[in-house]
Amino acid sequence: MSGSTIRAVAMVLTQGLAIAGLGQGASAEPLPGLAGDYLAARQARITSDYGTAGGYYAEALKADPGNPALLEGAVLSEMSVGRLDAALPYAKAMEEQGAESQIARMVLAAAEAQTGDFAALLKRVEDGRGVGPLVDGLLVAWAHVGMGDMAKALVAFDAVADERGLRGFSLYHKALALSLAGDFEGAEAIYSGEADGPLQMTRRGALARIEVLSQLDRPKDALTVISALFGPDPDPVVAGMRAALQAGQMLDFDYARNAADGVAEIFYSVAAALDGDATDDYTLIYSRTAEYLRPDHIDAILLSAELLDDMGQPDLATSAYRRVPRDNPAFHAAELGRADALRRAGRTDAAIEVLTSLSDTHGELPLVHATMGDVLRGTGRYREAVQAYDAALALYTTEDRSQWFLHYARGIAQERLGNWSAAEADFRQALEMNPEDPQVMNYLGYSMVEKRENLDEALAMIERAAAAKPDSGYIIDSLGWGLYTLGRYEEAVGHMEHAAELMPVDPTVNDHLGDVYWAVGRHMEARFQWTRALSFDPEADAADRIRRKLNVGLDAVLAQEGMEPLQVAGDDR
């Protein structure tokens, strides 16, 4: 979907659905004696610890089973861990007592679709007990599909298409429904734009279209779509489809095998549209609902896992990633995600173990080796990181812009190993592939400043990086430090002060600001900044140097190190 469509979806969905509570009307306070369980449940939910929250809500509900606030909290917690069956009794209890809760209605609607009770689903929407404007319109359409009335379904899909900004969203679902009914010609007319004008494709829409073209016995057209959208080196999912087509096989259409799958696709489509535009916990309830309706919805599983990882729930994330079967073409994506979740949880050895195993099964994928390089580089194992980046780059048959980050990352590892000529070559190659990238210009420029090489070029690079990223503390620090190194101390002060504002607890930035203050004669302030730098746990060598500066001053430390004394630019002393 286009950006305007995504914004429209977000606006429609967030109308009447409070992000903080994710529901309405369930505001009755629990009984006083339940304060402990209730507060513990709320705190666990705030920190996204949904498994723990669900347990506390269940305990509280034993004493106050009809409390709508507790019921809604229990529904949300169970949905968030992917247990919609467990959420269902709570949702039913809320509806029976007339409590207003859109998340409860979401569970009930999903349950009706999952059991094939599309008449009840249709009545739910008609009675005003649906989920929300966009979802309800598509629920009506898919309910009619489930009841065997395609004519009414198509009218309902068209009604959603009339909503501002939702045309592409509705047309995608209409094409799925037509494909389910065997009308692949009608579906392709939508995908091609022949029926309703150009349709901007999502990844899933593109893959569904490839399956439709295959069903129409148009493999060459399907291969053309693959080449146009995914290039010569697609991921394993697309590569598998391409290989099957080239072998003369017909692809099954499985993006909507029945109406329940269509309802699952509603919730996944919404989750994908909201990802990045709404809070993660809000997006998660949609992806989890899609999983409930279609347990093999790999894209929904991966999205849930990514959201949980971003929410600081690595155990739930890794559990979700592990649900992707080893023989699924998306297994590599799940394992890469699992490795990242383990790394972010501080379990680096486990992450490396996952990636090592993945390199045995999917060693032909540059991303596997590149990710291994990133993890190794993050743990200071620079020599091994270089080897991993070498392996990734060797898998490309031609050089293109997409490889710039590999050169940049390998350059960092080489620089840390002291291999400056190799590092500089990588940085310059990265800039050739991705000109004027701020982070590359900053790293190369700062490195040259530290080595006192090509100072004019270095400062010019850093200035361009700072112009592109004026709120980056690292880059502004580099700019101030470059000016300091060139003896332009007064000019450096403002930039270093700004860097310290942007990164107030960074030891290096505070240390640099101290040096700049010393250079302009503000010795008391310099000592204050050095003391602050020490309080932020700098590396051992840096801490020792700061202590020496506090004891004898910067001038004496420079002399001890055999460095040139401080000298203002243009000063001939």
Coordinates of C-alpha atoms in Angstrom, one line a residue, residues 1 5 63 68 78 95 112 120 157 187 211 269 284 292 298 323 339 367 374 420 428 457 470-471 473 483 511 517 566:
M1 CA 0.0 0.0 0.0
T5 CA -3.1 4.4 2.3
A63 CA -12.2 -12.8 43.5
P68 CA -14.5 -5.2 33.2
E78 CA -3.6 -13.4 26.5
E95 CA -19.9 -9.0 25.9
E112 CA -16.6 -16.8 14.8
A120 CA -22.9 -14.8 13.5
F157 CA -15.4 -5.0 -1.1
A187 CA -7.9 -11.2 -9.8
E211 CA 0.6 -17.5 -7.9
S269 CA -2.9 -6.4 6.5
L284 CA 0.8 -6.8 18.0
Y292 CA -4.8 -17.4 15.6
I298 CA 4.5 -17.0 8.4
R323 CA 7.6 -21.6 15.2
A339 CA 19.8 -14.5 16.4
L367 CA 23.0 -11.7 4.7
D374 CA 27.9 -7.6 12.7
W420 CA 44.4 1.3 8.5
R428 CA 36.3 5.0 0.4
E457 CA 39.8 16.6 3.7
P470 CA 22.8 18.0 12.8
D471 CA 21.3 16.2 15.7
G473 CA 26.0 13.7 18.9
L483 CA 38.5 21.8 14.7
D511 CA 36.4 14.2 27.8
Y517 CA 37.9 24.0 27.4
L566 CA 48.6 23.1 22.1

